[in-house]
C-alpha atoms as one frame of an Amber mdcrd trajectory, in Angstrom:
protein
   0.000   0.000   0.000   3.009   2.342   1.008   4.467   1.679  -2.766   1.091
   2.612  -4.249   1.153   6.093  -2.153   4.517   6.715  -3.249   4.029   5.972
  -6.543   1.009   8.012  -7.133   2.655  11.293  -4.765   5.116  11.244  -7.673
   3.296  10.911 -10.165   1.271  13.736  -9.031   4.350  15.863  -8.259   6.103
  15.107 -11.630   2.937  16.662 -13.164   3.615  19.610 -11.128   7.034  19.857
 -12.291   6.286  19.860 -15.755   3.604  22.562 -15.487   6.277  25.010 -13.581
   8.693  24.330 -16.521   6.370  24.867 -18.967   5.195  28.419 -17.243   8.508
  29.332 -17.176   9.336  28.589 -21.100   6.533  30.646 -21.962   7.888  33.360
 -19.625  10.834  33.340 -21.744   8.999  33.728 -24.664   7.215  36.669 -23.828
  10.547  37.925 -22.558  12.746  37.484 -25.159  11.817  36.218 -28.467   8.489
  38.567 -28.633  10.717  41.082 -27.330  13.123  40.846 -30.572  10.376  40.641
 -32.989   9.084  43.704 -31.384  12.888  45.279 -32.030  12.928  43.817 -35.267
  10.129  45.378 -36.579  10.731  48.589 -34.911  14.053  49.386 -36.596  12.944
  47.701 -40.437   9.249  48.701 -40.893   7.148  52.042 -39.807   4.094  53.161
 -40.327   0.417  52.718 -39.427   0.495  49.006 -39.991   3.428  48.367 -38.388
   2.512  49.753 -35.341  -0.700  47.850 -35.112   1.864  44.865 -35.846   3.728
  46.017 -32.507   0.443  46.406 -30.421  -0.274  43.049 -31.355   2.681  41.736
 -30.495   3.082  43.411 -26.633  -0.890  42.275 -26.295   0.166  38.902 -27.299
   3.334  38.918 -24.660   0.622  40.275 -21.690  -1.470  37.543 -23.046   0.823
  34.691 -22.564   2.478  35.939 -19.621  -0.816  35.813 -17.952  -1.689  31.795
 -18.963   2.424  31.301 -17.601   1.400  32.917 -14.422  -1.722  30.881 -14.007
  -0.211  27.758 -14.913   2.659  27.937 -12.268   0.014  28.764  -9.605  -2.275
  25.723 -10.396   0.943  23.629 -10.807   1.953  25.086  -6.904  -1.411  24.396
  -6.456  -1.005  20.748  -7.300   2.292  20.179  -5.500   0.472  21.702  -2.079
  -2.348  18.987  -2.267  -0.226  16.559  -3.281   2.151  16.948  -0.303  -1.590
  17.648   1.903  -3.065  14.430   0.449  -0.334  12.346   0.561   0.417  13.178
   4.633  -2.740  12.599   4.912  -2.746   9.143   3.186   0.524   8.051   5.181
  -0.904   9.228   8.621  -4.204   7.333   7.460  -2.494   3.869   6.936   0.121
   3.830  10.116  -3.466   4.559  11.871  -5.004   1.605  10.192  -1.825  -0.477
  10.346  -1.673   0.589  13.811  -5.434  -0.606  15.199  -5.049  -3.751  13.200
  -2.325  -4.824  15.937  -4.536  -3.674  18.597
């Protein structure tokens, strides 16, 4: 039963791990490559068009810095339960595990 708690609690973590990392690549996106397209396209094209192009782009970096910053809380979010749960689970079986010698 202890194997099967384990097993699951890192599972569940894992998860959480790979939401974080994924929040933070698409921090890094917003911060740098939308950042040099924005550059890009500052120096090499003007005009009316090109600043809509430029809007755009910073509403597409607020954009996707706010699903990074919602996906590291719900993976925090995950990790907290996981660690609540899985106390929870281990201080449920040595109960168990202890009234079954009783």
């Amino acid at each position: 039963m202890t194997e099967q708690i384990e097993i699951d609690f890192q599972a569940a973590l894992k998860r959480a791990e790979i939401l974080l990392e994924a929040s933070g690549r698409l921090y890094r996106i917003t911060g740098v490559n939308l950042e040099n397209v924005y550059q890009y396209t500052r120096q090499g094209w003007q005009g009316e068009n090109a600043e809509l192009y430029r809007k755009k782009c910073t509403d597409l970096s607020v954009e996707i810095a706010g699903t990074a910053k919602a996906m590291k809380a719900v993976a925090l979010s995950i990790r907290t339960a996981t660690e609540v749960m899985y106390r929870a689970e281990m201080q449920a079986l040595q109960l168990a595990t202890t009234n079954s010698h009783s």
